[in-house]
Short mmCIF file of C-alpha atoms in Angstrom, two decimals:
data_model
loop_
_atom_site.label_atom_id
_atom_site.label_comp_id
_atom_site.label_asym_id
_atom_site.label_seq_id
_atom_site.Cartn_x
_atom_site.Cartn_y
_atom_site.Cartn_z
CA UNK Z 203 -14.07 -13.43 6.64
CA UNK Z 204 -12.77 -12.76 10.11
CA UNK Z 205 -11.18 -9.44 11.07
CA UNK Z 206 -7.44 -9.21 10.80
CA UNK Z 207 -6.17 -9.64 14.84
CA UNK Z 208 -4.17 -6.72 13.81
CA UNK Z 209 -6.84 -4.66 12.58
CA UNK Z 210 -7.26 -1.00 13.82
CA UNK Z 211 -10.05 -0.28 16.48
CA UNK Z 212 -12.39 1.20 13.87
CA UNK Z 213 -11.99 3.46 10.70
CA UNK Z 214 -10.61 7.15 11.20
CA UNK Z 215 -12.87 9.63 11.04
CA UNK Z 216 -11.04 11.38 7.54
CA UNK Z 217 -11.92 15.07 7.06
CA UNK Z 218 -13.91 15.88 4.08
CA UNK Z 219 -11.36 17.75 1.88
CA UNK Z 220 -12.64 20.63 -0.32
CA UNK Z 221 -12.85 19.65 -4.07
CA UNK Z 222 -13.31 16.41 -3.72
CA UNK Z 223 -16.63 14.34 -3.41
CA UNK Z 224 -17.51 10.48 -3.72
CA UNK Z 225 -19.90 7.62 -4.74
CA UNK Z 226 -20.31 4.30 -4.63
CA UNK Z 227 -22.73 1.79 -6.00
CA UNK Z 228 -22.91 -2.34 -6.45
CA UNK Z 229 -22.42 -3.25 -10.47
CA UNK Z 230 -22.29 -6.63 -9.50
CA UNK Z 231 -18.25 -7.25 -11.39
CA UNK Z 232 -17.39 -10.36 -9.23
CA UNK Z 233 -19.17 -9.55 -5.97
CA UNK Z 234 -22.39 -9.61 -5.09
CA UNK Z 235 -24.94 -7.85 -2.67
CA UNK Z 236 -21.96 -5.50 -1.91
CA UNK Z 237 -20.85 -2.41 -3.36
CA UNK Z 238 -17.70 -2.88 -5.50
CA UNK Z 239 -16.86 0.31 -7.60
CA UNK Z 240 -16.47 3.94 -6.31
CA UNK Z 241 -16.52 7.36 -8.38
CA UNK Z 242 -14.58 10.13 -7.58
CA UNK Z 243 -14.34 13.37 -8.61
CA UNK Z 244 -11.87 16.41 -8.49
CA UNK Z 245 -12.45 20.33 -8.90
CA UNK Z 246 -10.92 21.69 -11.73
CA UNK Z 247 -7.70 23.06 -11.09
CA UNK Z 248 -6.54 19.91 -9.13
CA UNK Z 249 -3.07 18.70 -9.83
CA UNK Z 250 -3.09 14.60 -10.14
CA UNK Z 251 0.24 12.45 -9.27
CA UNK Z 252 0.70 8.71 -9.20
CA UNK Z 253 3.38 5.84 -8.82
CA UNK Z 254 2.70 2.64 -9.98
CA UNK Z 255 3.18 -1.04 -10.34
CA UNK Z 256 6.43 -2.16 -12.29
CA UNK Z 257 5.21 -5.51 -12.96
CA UNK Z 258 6.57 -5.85 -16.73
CA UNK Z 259 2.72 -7.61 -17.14
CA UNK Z 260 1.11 -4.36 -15.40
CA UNK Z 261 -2.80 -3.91 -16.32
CA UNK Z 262 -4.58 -2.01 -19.11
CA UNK Z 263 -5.44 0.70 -16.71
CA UNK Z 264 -2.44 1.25 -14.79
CA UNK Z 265 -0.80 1.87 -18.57
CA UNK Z 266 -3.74 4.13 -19.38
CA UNK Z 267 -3.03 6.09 -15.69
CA UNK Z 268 0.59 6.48 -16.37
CA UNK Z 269 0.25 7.97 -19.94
CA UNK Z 270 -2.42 10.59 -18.29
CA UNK Z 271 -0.72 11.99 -15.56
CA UNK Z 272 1.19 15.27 -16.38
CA UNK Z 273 -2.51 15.99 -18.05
CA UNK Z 274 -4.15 19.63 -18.25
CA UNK Z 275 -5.07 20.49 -14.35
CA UNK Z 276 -7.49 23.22 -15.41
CA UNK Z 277 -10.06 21.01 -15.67
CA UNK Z 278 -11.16 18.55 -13.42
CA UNK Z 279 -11.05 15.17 -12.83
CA UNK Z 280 -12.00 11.80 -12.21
CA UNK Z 281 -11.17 8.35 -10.58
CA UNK Z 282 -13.26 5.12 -11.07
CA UNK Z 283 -12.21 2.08 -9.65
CA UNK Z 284 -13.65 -1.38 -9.56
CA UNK Z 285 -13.04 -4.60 -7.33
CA UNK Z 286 -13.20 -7.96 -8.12
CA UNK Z 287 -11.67 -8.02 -11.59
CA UNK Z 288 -8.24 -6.14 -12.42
CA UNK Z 289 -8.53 -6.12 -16.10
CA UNK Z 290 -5.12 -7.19 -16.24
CA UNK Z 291 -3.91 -9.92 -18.69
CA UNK Z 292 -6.50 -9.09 -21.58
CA UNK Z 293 -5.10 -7.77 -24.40
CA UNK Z 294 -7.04 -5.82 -26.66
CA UNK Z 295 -10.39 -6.66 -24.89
CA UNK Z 296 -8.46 -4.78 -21.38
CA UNK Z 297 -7.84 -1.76 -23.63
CA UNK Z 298 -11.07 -1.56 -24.88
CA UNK Z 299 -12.74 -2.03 -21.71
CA UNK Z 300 -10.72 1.10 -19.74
CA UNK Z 301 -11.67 2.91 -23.12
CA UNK Z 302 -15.15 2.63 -22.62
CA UNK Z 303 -15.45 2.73 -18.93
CA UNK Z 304 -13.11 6.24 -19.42
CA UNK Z 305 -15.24 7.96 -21.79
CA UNK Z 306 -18.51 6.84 -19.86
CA UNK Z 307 -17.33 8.55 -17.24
CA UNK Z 308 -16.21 11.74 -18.97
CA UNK Z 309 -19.19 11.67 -20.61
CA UNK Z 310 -21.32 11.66 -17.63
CA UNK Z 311 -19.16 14.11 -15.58
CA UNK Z 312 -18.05 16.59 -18.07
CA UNK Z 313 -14.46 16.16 -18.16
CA UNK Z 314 -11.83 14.94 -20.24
CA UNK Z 315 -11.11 11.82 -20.97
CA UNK Z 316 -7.01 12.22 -20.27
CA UNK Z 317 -8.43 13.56 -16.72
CA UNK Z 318 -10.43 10.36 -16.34
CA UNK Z 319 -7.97 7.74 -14.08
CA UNK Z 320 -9.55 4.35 -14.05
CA UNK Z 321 -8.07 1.22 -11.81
CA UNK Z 322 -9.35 -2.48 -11.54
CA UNK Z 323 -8.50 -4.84 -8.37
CA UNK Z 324 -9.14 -8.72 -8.68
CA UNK Z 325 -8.84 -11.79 -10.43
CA UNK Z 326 -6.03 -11.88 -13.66
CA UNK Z 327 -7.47 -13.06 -16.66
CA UNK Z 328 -10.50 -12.82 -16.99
CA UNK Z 329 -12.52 -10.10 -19.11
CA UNK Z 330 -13.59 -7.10 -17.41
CA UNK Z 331 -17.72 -6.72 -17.56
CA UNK Z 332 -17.45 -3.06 -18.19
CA UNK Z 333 -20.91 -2.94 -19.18
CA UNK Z 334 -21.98 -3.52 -15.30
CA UNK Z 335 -19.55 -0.54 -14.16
CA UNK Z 336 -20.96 1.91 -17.30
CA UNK Z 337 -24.46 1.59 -16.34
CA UNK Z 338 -23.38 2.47 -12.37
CA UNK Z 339 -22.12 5.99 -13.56
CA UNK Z 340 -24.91 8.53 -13.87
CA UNK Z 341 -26.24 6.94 -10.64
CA UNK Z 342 -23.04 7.45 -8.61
CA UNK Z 343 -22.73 11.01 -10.66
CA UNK Z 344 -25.70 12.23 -9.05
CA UNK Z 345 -25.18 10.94 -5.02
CA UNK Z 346 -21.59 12.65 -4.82
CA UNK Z 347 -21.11 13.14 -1.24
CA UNK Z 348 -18.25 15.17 -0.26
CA UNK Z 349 -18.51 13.07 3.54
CA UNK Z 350 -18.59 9.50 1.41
CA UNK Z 351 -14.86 8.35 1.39
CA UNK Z 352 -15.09 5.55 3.86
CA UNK Z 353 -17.85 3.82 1.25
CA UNK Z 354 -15.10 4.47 -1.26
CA UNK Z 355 -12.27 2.19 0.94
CA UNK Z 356 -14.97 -0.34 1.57
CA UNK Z 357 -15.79 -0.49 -2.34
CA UNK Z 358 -12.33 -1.08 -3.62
CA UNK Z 359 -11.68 -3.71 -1.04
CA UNK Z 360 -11.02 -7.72 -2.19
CA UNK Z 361 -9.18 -10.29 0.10
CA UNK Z 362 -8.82 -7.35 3.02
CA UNK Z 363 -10.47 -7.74 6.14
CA UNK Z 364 -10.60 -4.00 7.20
CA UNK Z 365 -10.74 -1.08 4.80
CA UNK Z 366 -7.94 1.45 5.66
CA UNK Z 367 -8.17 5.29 5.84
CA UNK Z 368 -5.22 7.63 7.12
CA UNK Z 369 -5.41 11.28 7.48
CA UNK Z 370 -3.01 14.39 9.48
CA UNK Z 371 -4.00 18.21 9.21
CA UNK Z 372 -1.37 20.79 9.83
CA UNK Z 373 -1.67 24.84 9.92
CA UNK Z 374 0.43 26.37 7.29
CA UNK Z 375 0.09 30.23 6.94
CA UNK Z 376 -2.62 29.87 9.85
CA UNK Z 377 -4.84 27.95 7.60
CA UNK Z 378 -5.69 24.20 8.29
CA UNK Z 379 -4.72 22.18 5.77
CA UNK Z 380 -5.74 18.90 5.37
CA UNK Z 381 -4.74 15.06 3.81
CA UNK Z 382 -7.02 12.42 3.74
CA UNK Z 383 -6.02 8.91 2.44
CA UNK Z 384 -7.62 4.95 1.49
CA UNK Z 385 -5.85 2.24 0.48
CA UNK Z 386 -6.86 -1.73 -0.14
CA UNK Z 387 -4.30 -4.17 0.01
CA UNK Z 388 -3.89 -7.89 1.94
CA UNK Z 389 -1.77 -9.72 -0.79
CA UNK Z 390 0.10 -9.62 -3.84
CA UNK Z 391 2.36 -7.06 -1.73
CA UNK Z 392 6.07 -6.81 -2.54
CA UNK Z 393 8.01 -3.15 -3.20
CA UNK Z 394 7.99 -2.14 -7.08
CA UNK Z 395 5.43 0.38 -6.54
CA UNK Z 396 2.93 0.26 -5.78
CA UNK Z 397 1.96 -3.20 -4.47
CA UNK Z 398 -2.25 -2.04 -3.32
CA UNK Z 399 -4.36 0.67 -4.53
CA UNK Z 400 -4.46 3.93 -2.57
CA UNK Z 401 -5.80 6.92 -3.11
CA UNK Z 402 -4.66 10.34 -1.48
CA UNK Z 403 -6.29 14.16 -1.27
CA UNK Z 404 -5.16 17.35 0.29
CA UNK Z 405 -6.48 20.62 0.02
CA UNK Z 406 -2.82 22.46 -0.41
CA UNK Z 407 -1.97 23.65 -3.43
CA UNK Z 408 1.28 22.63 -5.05
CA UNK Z 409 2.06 21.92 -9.10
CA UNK Z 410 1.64 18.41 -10.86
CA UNK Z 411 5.51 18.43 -10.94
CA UNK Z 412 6.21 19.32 -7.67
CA UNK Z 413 3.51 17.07 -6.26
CA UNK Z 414 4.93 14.12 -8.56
CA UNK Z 415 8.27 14.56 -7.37
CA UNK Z 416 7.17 14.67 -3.65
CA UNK Z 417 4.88 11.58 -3.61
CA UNK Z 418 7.75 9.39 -5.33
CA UNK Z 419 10.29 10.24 -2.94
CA UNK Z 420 7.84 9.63 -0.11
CA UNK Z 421 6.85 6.47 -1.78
CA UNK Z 422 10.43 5.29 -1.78
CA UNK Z 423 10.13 5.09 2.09
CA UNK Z 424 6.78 3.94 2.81
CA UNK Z 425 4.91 1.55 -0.07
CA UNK Z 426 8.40 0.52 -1.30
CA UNK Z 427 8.98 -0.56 2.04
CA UNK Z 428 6.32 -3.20 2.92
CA UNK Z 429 6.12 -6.86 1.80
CA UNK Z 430 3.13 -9.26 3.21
CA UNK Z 431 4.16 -12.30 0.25
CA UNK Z 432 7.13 -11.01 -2.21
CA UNK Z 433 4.84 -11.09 -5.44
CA UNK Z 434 4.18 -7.47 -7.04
CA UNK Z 435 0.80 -6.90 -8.74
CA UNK Z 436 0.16 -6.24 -12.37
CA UNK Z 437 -2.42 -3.91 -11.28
CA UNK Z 438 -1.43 -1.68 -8.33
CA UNK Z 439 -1.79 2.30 -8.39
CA UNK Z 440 -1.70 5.11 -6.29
CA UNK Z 441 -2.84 8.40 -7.06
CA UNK Z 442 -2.63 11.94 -5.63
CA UNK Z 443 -5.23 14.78 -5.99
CA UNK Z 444 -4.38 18.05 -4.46
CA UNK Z 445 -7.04 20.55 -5.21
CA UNK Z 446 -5.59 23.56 -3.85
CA UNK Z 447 -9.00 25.07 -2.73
CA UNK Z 448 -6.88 26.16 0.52
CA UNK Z 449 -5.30 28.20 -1.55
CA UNK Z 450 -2.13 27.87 0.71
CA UNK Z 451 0.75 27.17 -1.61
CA UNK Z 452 2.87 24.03 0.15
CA UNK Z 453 5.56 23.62 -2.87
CA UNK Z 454 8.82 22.68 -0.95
CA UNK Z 455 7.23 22.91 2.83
CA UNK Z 456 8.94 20.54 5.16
CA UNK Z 457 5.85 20.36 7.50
CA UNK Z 458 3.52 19.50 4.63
CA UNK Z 459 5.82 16.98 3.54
CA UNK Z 460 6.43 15.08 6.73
CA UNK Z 461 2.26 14.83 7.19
CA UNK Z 462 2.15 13.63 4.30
CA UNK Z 463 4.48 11.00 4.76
CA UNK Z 464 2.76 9.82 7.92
CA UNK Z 465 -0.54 9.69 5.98
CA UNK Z 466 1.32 7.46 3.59
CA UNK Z 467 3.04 5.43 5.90
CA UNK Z 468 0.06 4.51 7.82
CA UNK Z 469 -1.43 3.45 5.06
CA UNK Z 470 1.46 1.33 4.52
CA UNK Z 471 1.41 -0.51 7.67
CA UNK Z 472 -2.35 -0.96 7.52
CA UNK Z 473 -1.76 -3.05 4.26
CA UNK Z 474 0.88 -5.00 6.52
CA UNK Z 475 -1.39 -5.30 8.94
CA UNK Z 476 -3.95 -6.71 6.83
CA UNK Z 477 -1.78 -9.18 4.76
CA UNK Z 478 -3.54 -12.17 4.11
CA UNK Z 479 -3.47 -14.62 7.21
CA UNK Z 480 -1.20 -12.31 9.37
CA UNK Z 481 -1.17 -12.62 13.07
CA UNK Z 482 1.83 -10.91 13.59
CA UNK Z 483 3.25 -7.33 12.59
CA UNK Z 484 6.88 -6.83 12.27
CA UNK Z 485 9.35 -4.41 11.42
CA UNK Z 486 12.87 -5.19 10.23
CA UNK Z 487 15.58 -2.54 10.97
CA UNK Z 488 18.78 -3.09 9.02
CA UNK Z 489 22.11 -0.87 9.62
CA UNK Z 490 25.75 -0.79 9.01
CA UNK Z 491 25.48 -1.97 5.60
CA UNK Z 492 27.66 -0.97 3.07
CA UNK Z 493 25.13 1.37 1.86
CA UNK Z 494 20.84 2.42 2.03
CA UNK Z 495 20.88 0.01 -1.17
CA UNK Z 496 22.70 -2.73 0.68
CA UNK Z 497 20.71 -2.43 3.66
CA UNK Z 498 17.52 -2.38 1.91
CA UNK Z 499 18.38 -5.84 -0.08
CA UNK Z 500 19.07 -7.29 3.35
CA UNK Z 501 15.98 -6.34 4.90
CA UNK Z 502 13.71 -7.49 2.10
CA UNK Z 503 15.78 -10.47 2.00
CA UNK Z 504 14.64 -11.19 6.00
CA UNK Z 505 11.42 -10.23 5.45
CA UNK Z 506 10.52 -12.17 2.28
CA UNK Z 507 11.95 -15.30 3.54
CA UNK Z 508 8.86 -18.00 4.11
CA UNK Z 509 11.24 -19.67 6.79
CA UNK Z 510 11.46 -16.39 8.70
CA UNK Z 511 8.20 -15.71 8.47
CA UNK Z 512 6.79 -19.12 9.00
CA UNK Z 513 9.06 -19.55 12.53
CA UNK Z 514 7.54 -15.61 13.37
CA UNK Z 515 4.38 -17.58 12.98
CA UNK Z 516 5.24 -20.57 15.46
CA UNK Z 517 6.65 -17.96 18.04
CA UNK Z 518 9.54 -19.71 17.22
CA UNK Z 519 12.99 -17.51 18.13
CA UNK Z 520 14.69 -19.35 15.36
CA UNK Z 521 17.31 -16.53 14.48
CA UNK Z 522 19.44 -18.89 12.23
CA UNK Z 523 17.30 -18.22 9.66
CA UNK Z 524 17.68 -14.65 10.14
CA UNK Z 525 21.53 -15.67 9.25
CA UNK Z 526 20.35 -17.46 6.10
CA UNK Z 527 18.54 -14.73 4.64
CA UNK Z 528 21.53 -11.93 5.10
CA UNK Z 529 23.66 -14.25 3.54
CA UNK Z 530 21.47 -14.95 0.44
CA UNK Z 531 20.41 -11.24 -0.03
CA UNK Z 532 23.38 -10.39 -1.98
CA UNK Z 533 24.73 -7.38 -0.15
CA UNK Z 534 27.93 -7.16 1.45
CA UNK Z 535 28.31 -9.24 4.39
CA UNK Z 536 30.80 -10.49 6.89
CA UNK Z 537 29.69 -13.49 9.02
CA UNK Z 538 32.42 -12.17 11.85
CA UNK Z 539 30.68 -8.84 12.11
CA UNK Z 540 26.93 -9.94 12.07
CA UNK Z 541 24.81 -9.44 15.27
CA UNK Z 542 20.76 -9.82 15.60
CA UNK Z 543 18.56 -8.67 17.70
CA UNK Z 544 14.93 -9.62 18.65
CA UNK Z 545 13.39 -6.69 20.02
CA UNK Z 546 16.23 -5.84 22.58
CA UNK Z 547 17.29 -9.27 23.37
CA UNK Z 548 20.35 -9.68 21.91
CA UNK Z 549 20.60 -13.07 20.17
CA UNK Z 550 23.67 -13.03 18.28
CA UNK Z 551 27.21 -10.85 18.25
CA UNK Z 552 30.32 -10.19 16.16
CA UNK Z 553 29.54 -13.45 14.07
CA UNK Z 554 28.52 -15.69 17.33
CA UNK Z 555 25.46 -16.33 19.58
CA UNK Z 556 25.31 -13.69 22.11
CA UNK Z 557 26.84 -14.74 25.33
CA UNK Z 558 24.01 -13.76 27.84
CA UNK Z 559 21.74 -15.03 24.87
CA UNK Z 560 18.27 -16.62 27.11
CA UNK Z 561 16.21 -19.16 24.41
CA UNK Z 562 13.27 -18.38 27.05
CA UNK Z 563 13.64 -14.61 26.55
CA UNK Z 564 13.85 -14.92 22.96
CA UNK Z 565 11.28 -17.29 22.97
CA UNK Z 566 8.49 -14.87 25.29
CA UNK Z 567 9.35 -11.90 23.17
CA UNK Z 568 7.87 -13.88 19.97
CA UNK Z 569 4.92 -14.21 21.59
CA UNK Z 570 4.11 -10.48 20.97
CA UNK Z 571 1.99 -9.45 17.78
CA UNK Z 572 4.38 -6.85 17.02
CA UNK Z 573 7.75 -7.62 16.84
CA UNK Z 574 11.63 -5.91 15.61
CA UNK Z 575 14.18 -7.95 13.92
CA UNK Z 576 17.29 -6.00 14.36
CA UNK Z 577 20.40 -6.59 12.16
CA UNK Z 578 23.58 -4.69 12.02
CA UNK Z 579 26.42 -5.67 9.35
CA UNK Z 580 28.99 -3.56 11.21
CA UNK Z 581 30.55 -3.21 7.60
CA UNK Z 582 29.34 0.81 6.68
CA UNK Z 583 26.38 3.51 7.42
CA UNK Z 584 23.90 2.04 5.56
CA UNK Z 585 20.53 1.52 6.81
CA UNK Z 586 16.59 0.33 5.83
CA UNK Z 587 13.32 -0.20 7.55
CA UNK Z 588 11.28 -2.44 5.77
CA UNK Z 589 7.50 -3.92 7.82
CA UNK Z 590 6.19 -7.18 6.71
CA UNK Z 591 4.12 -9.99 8.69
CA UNK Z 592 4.20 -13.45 9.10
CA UNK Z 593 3.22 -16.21 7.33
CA UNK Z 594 0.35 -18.79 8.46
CA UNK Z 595 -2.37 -21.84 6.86
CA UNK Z 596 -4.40 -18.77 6.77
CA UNK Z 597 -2.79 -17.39 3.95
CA UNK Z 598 -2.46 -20.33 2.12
CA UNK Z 599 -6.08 -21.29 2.23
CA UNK Z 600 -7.47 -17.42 1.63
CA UNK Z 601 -5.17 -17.61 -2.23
CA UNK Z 602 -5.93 -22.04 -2.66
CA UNK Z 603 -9.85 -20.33 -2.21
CA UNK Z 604 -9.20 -17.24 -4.35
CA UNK Z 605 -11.21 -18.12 -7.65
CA UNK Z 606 -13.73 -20.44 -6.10
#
């Protein structure tokens, strides 16, 4: 499969944080001659957080995660995930399976099995071989590599093209402290939490609570704000670790907060980035909506829309279709007060095309592979950012292909 065109240059080089080491190994689930599940583990004393998918058909272990969290942090902890099969859709069997893999693994690793966090990526359906990942865990036990997390990303990955690592360090107290983050993602990506699979660590200390309030709020503006296709996944997680082995305390620190929300929004972006058949990346600014809520609706409404995101793809400055998809969103709107932008070409004003507006302007500007959509309401204060792609054949035949 080729390379997204909007891939990053090459994987970051992510700090190795203290407390937390990594393993991978090929159990042969759905892919072959490639490594497809990844073991990590977390000192004790490492407070674990999580959002999570809110498909209503959400996968045996994303129910398993969400009843664990808020779990005894004196002890440490574990995360197993597998690609190619998400376990999702199998009744009893499902249940059974994350059972077994769970206590394999807390077996093998010595810790509980409410600290054990397990997450499949893949096909719906179909029965998970759990055997396959079971007899994987004593060897990825014993090569734990502190320095191993970009064979983690690479082992989770399915349809993506890239595997995607973000990471900021700030000095708090005069101490370096230190995020590192990998998420997979390409399709199945709509907001509803979490839409991929990522996977964060820091060495700052901070409570489960504290940590769990932080990462939803951040979540809110990052993962809730990216859309490659409209569809959520039953399956998708993401999890916190923060081991405190720092020991620099970062509850309610503004700095820590904001790295951590680049960390997450990068991660984000790179799942935009790498939707399935994208050649362009584009962000869609909404503002005087009636409200954030409003705006939001509006935005998603642009940047779910196959006609917007099929003319994107044809370079094709077709903002009436920008006009469809505020008026089907929902939100307030008044057609006399809309105006659009394309980058800062304005194409439309006060319910009318603009009247410098230049179809060859508009036109070079799509040409770009990144691009702003820019729509203002002029009804309130409200305003969202949401980033999504276009939409090409490529998608189409990567999902026709999917099972084959």
């Amino acid at each position: 499969m080729d390379i997204s065109p909007l891939a990053p240059e090459r994987f970051p080089d992510l700090p190795e944080i203290a407390g937390v080491t990594f393993a991978t190994a090929a159990a042969g689930v759905k892919y072959q001659d490639r490594n497809d599940v990844m073991l990590a583990l977390l000192a004790p004393g490492t407070s674990v957080a999580g959002v999570f998918t809110q498909s209503a058909t959400r996968s045996a272990p994303v129910l398993d995660c969400q009843n664990k969290l808020g779990s005894d942090p004196s002890t440490g902890a574990a995360i197993l995930v597998n690609s190619g099969n998400s376990n999702a859709f199998t009744g009893g069997r499902g249940v059974s399976s994350v059972e077994a893999v769970a206590q394999a693994v807390a077996s093998a690793v010595d810790v509980p099995i409410a600290r054990v966090f397990t997450a499949s990526t893949g096909v719906i359906g179909e029965p998970l071989p759990h055997d396959r990942i079971v007899a994987k865990i004593a060897e990825m036990h014993i090569n734990q590599s502190s320095a191993a997390i970009e064979d983690a990303a690479r082992a989770i990955m399915t349809t993506d093209t890239f595997p995607k690592g973000a990471t900021a360090t700030i000095k708090i107290d005069g101490k370096d402290i230190h995020i590192a983050g990998i998420a997979k993602g390409s399709g199945m990506i709509a907001p509803d939490m979490a839409t991929m699979l990522a996977y964060i660590f820091t060495d700052a200390k901070i409570g489960q609570g504290d940590l769990q309030k932080l990462v939803s709020e951040l979540n809110a503006k990052t993962f809730n704000c990216i859309t490659v296709d409209s569809d959520t996944s039953t399956s998708d997680t993401l999890i916190m670790g923060a081991t405190g082995a720092s020991g620099v305390d970062v509850t309610g620190n503004d700095a820590f907060g904001q790295a951590l929300h680049t960390v997450m929004q990068d991660l984000a972006h790179q799942v935009v980035r790498d939707g399935e058949g994208a050649t362009k990346f584009v962000t869609v600014k909404v503002t005087g909506a009636k409200d954030d809520a409003d705006a939001h609706k509006v935005a998603l409404s642009i940047a779910n829309s196959p006609l917007v995101k099929t003319a994107i793809a044809g370079e094709d400055a077709n903002w009436g279709r920008v006009v469809m998809a505020v008026g089907k969103s929902g939100a307030a709107a008044d057609r006399d007060r809309l105006s659009i932008r394309f980058g800062d070409i304005t194409v439309a004003k006060n319910g009318w095309r603009a009247p410098d507006y230049s179809e060859d302007a508009a036109s070079a500007y799509m040409k770009n592979d990144e691009l702003e959509i820019g729509v203002d309401l002029g009804i309130g204060e409200g305003a969202s950012t949401v980033w999504t792609c276009d939409l090409t054949h490529g998608y189409i035949s990567i999902n026709a292909d999917y099972r084959s």
